[in-house]
Short mmCIF file of C-alpha atoms and ligand atoms in Angstrom, two decimals:
data_model
loop_
_atom_site.label_atom_id
_atom_site.label_comp_id
_atom_site.label_asym_id
_atom_site.label_seq_id
_atom_site.Cartn_x
_atom_site.Cartn_y
_atom_site.Cartn_z
CA UNK C 1283 122.19 116.40 140.45
CA UNK C 1284 120.13 117.69 137.55
CA UNK C 1285 118.97 115.14 135.01
CA UNK C 1286 120.95 115.27 131.75
CA UNK C 1287 119.40 117.71 129.35
CA UNK C 1288 119.32 115.16 126.53
CA UNK C 1289 116.83 112.92 128.23
CA UNK C 1290 113.55 112.12 126.58
CA UNK C 1291 111.40 113.89 129.09
CA UNK C 1292 111.41 117.35 127.53
CA UNK C 1293 108.59 118.13 125.11
CA UNK C 1294 110.84 119.65 122.43
CA UNK C 1295 113.30 116.80 122.61
CA UNK C 1296 110.36 114.46 122.03
CA UNK C 1297 109.89 116.09 118.58
CA UNK C 1298 113.14 114.56 117.42
CA UNK C 1299 113.02 111.41 115.30
CA UNK C 1300 116.79 111.02 115.68
CA UNK C 1301 119.42 112.72 117.81
CA UNK C 1302 122.58 113.61 115.89
CA UNK C 1303 124.69 115.60 118.36
CA UNK C 1304 124.25 116.03 122.11
CA UNK C 1305 124.96 119.29 123.85
CA UNK C 1306 128.17 117.77 125.31
CA UNK C 1307 129.35 116.59 121.88
CA UNK C 1308 128.80 120.05 120.41
CA UNK C 1309 130.63 121.77 123.25
CA UNK C 1310 133.56 119.36 123.04
CA UNK C 1311 133.92 120.01 119.33
CA UNK C 1312 133.75 123.79 119.87
CA UNK C 1313 136.73 123.54 122.24
CA UNK C 1314 138.74 121.90 119.45
CA UNK C 1315 137.58 124.43 116.85
CA UNK C 1316 138.40 127.32 119.17
CA UNK C 1317 141.89 125.96 119.71
CA UNK C 1318 142.42 125.59 115.98
CA UNK C 1319 141.30 129.16 115.30
CA UNK C 1320 143.31 130.51 118.26
CA UNK C 1321 146.48 128.86 116.88
CA UNK C 1322 145.89 130.11 113.35
CA UNK C 1323 145.12 133.74 114.31
CA UNK C 1324 147.50 134.02 117.27
CA UNK C 1325 149.87 136.47 115.59
CA UNK C 1326 147.14 138.71 114.19
CA UNK C 1327 145.63 141.50 116.17
CA UNK C 1328 142.57 142.41 114.12
CA UNK C 1329 140.14 139.50 114.28
CA UNK C 1330 136.43 140.13 113.67
CA UNK C 1331 133.91 137.33 113.90
CA UNK C 1332 130.70 137.96 111.96
CA UNK C 1333 127.83 135.59 112.59
CA UNK C 1334 124.90 135.06 110.27
CA UNK C 1335 121.63 135.53 112.08
CA UNK C 1336 119.46 133.89 113.26
CA UNK C 1337 121.00 130.44 112.82
CA UNK C 1338 124.51 131.31 113.93
CA UNK C 1339 123.52 132.84 117.28
CA UNK C 1340 124.21 129.95 119.63
CA UNK C 1341 127.25 128.83 117.67
CA UNK C 1342 128.79 132.29 117.94
CA UNK C 1343 128.03 132.67 121.63
CA UNK C 1344 129.69 129.37 122.47
CA UNK C 1345 132.58 129.39 119.95
CA UNK C 1346 133.93 132.87 120.75
CA UNK C 1347 134.45 131.81 124.38
CA UNK C 1348 136.80 129.10 123.10
CA UNK C 1349 138.90 131.52 121.02
CA UNK C 1350 141.46 133.06 123.34
CA UNK C 1351 142.37 136.18 121.38
CA UNK C 1352 141.26 139.81 121.28
CA UNK C 1353 138.37 140.10 118.86
CA UNK C 1354 135.39 142.11 117.75
CA UNK C 1355 132.06 140.54 117.02
CA UNK C 1356 129.35 141.57 114.59
CA UNK C 1357 126.41 140.04 112.80
CA UNK C 1358 124.58 140.10 109.50
CA UNK C 1359 121.03 139.01 108.73
CA UNK C 1360 120.09 137.30 105.46
CA UNK C 1361 117.18 135.21 104.29
CA UNK C 1362 117.21 132.22 102.00
CA UNK C 1363 114.64 129.67 103.13
CA UNK C 1364 111.43 131.58 103.35
CA UNK C 1365 109.91 129.08 105.79
CA UNK C 1366 110.38 125.71 104.06
CA UNK C 1367 113.11 123.11 104.13
CA UNK C 1368 114.79 123.87 100.75
CA UNK C 1369 117.30 126.68 100.17
CA UNK C 1370 115.81 129.12 97.67
CA UNK C 1371 119.11 130.06 96.00
CA UNK C 1372 118.34 133.76 96.34
CA UNK C 1373 120.07 135.48 99.25
CA UNK C 1374 118.34 138.59 100.53
CA UNK C 1375 120.37 140.92 102.73
CA UNK C 1376 117.95 142.09 105.40
CA UNK C 1377 119.78 145.35 106.20
CA UNK C 1378 121.58 147.86 104.01
CA UNK C 1379 124.39 148.25 106.50
CA UNK C 1380 127.45 146.00 106.14
CA UNK C 1381 129.75 145.50 109.16
CA UNK C 1382 132.86 147.70 109.40
CA UNK C 1383 135.57 145.21 108.37
CA UNK C 1384 138.25 147.54 107.01
CA UNK C 1385 141.74 146.18 107.85
CA UNK C 1386 140.27 143.30 109.83
CA UNK C 1387 140.84 139.54 109.58
CA UNK C 1388 137.28 138.28 109.24
CA UNK C 1389 135.78 134.91 110.03
CA UNK C 1390 132.17 134.50 108.90
CA UNK C 1391 130.19 132.02 111.04
CA UNK C 1392 127.12 130.11 109.99
CA UNK C 1393 125.18 127.22 111.45
CA UNK C 1394 125.33 124.98 108.41
CA UNK C 1395 126.77 124.89 104.88
CA UNK C 1396 124.40 123.36 102.33
CA UNK C 1397 124.26 124.68 98.74
CA UNK C 1398 126.86 127.33 99.56
CA UNK C 1399 124.76 130.23 98.28
CA UNK C 1400 124.71 131.97 101.63
CA UNK C 1401 128.44 131.84 102.46
CA UNK C 1402 129.37 132.57 98.87
CA UNK C 1403 127.18 135.68 98.70
CA UNK C 1404 128.32 137.04 102.06
CA UNK C 1405 132.08 136.34 101.79
CA UNK C 1406 132.12 137.85 98.27
CA UNK C 1407 130.29 140.98 99.35
CA UNK C 1408 132.64 141.42 102.30
CA UNK C 1409 135.71 141.03 100.04
CA UNK C 1410 134.32 143.36 97.40
CA UNK C 1411 132.85 146.10 99.56
CA UNK C 1412 134.47 146.08 103.03
CA UNK C 1413 138.27 146.18 102.47
CA UNK C 1414 139.09 143.36 104.94
CA UNK C 1415 142.63 141.96 105.35
CA UNK C 1416 141.27 138.44 104.92
CA UNK C 1417 137.95 136.59 104.93
CA UNK C 1418 137.53 132.95 106.02
CA UNK C 1419 134.43 130.94 106.88
CA UNK C 1420 133.47 128.66 109.72
CA UNK C 1421 130.36 126.50 110.05
CA UNK C 1422 129.21 124.13 112.75
CA UNK C 1423 127.75 121.63 110.24
CA UNK C 1424 128.78 120.81 106.71
CA UNK C 1425 126.25 118.92 104.60
CA UNK C 1426 127.63 116.15 102.39
CA UNK C 1427 126.10 117.36 99.08
CA UNK C 1428 127.29 118.52 95.69
CA UNK C 1429 127.18 122.23 96.29
CA UNK C 1430 125.69 124.66 93.80
CA UNK C 1431 128.53 127.06 94.70
CA UNK C 1432 132.14 125.91 94.70
CA UNK C 1433 132.79 126.86 98.32
CA UNK C 1434 133.92 124.91 101.36
CA UNK C 1435 134.23 126.22 104.89
CA UNK C 1436 137.76 126.88 106.18
CA UNK C 1437 136.69 125.50 109.56
CA UNK C 1438 133.79 123.15 110.31
CA UNK C 1439 132.52 121.16 113.26
CA UNK C 1440 130.76 118.06 111.93
CA UNK C 1441 129.65 116.60 108.61
CA UNK C 1442 125.97 115.67 108.24
CA UNK C 1443 124.08 113.71 105.62
CA UNK C 1444 121.74 115.49 103.22
CA UNK C 1445 118.75 115.76 105.56
CA UNK C 1446 117.05 118.66 107.27
CA UNK C 1447 118.29 119.15 110.84
CA UNK C 1448 117.13 121.40 113.69
CA UNK C 1449 118.36 122.55 117.09
CA UNK C 1450 121.25 124.57 118.49
CA UNK C 1451 120.30 127.64 116.44
CA UNK C 1452 118.90 125.76 113.46
CA UNK C 1453 115.16 126.27 112.92
CA UNK C 1454 112.18 124.78 111.24
CA UNK C 1455 109.73 127.58 110.43
CA UNK C 1456 111.37 129.72 113.12
CA UNK C 1457 111.11 127.18 115.91
CA UNK C 1458 113.53 124.72 117.60
CA UNK C 1459 116.48 127.10 117.73
CA UNK C 1460 116.50 126.78 121.53
CA UNK C 1461 116.86 122.99 121.48
CA UNK C 1462 120.31 122.34 123.01
CA UNK C 1463 120.88 119.27 120.78
CA UNK C 1464 120.87 118.81 116.99
CA UNK C 1465 118.66 116.24 115.36
CA UNK C 1466 116.09 115.33 112.72
CA UNK C 1467 112.42 116.13 113.33
CA UNK C 1468 109.68 113.52 113.36
CA UNK C 1469 107.71 113.82 110.12
CA UNK C 1470 104.50 114.82 111.92
CA UNK C 1471 106.11 118.08 113.02
CA UNK C 1472 106.63 119.32 109.49
CA UNK C 1473 103.54 121.37 108.82
CA UNK C 1474 104.28 121.75 105.10
CA UNK C 1475 106.97 120.91 102.59
CA UNK C 1476 108.63 123.57 100.48
P1 5GP Z 2177 123.03 127.32 101.82
O1 5GP Z 2177 122.90 128.75 101.43
O2 5GP Z 2177 124.46 126.84 101.97
O3 5GP Z 2177 122.21 126.42 100.96
O4 5GP Z 2177 122.34 127.14 103.21
C1 5GP Z 2177 122.73 127.84 104.25
C2 5GP Z 2177 121.56 128.24 105.10
O5 5GP Z 2177 120.40 127.43 104.91
C3 5GP Z 2177 121.96 128.08 106.51
O6 5GP Z 2177 122.35 129.35 107.02
C4 5GP Z 2177 120.72 127.59 107.18
O7 5GP Z 2177 120.02 128.68 107.70
C5 5GP Z 2177 119.89 126.99 106.11
N1 5GP Z 2177 119.93 125.52 106.16
C6 5GP Z 2177 120.60 124.67 105.30
N2 5GP Z 2177 120.41 123.39 105.65
C7 5GP Z 2177 119.63 123.41 106.77
C8 5GP Z 2177 119.10 122.39 107.62
O8 5GP Z 2177 119.31 121.16 107.44
N3 5GP Z 2177 118.35 122.79 108.66
C9 5GP Z 2177 118.07 124.08 108.90
N4 5GP Z 2177 117.32 124.36 109.93
N5 5GP Z 2177 118.57 125.10 108.15
C10 5GP Z 2177 119.32 124.75 107.07
MG1 MG Z 2178 120.98 130.49 108.10
#
């Protein structure tokens, strides 16, 4: 049998100071989240899941397979970090196009909720400009912080402390998104601080 993927023999895994969630733990939680969303949206026929790129890619791919309902999927790309480890507070929409959400029940997915600027900006724009039937939010990780924006996710996977995490879609400087686990990087792998 193959060695477990969360062993310490892989170079990228070696960059982690601390492992927070294994691949199996993430998958198990997604099954529960999928069941919760399936139950809540069972009677509705117009579900659209919109993921926030790049961070929400893996989360979307795995979560939608645990939601047993007809749905459409879409994505939106925004920037807030500009390479460092602190949220800038300014959300830049990278495309002019917004998804077609008219008369749809929308769930916006993101990898992690921190200050709330990102989810706040996106859910408000969708409500104001896209005529959806409803807009809810879903994040894999929710940081335990006092948020700048008064927003909480309607669905979330795990809570994390106020530290910078990578893996499973979450990057540092564009890298580590392909790490199957989530963890905290060793200090020597931060090339600069924002
Ligand atoms: P917010 O706008 O809520 O402050 O932050 C949301 C965005 O910041 C997320 O989409 C994510 O891209 C990024 N982010 C926040 N905290 C972390 C973190 O600990 N690690 C990584 N890699 N990205 C984070
Ligand atoms: Mg993001």
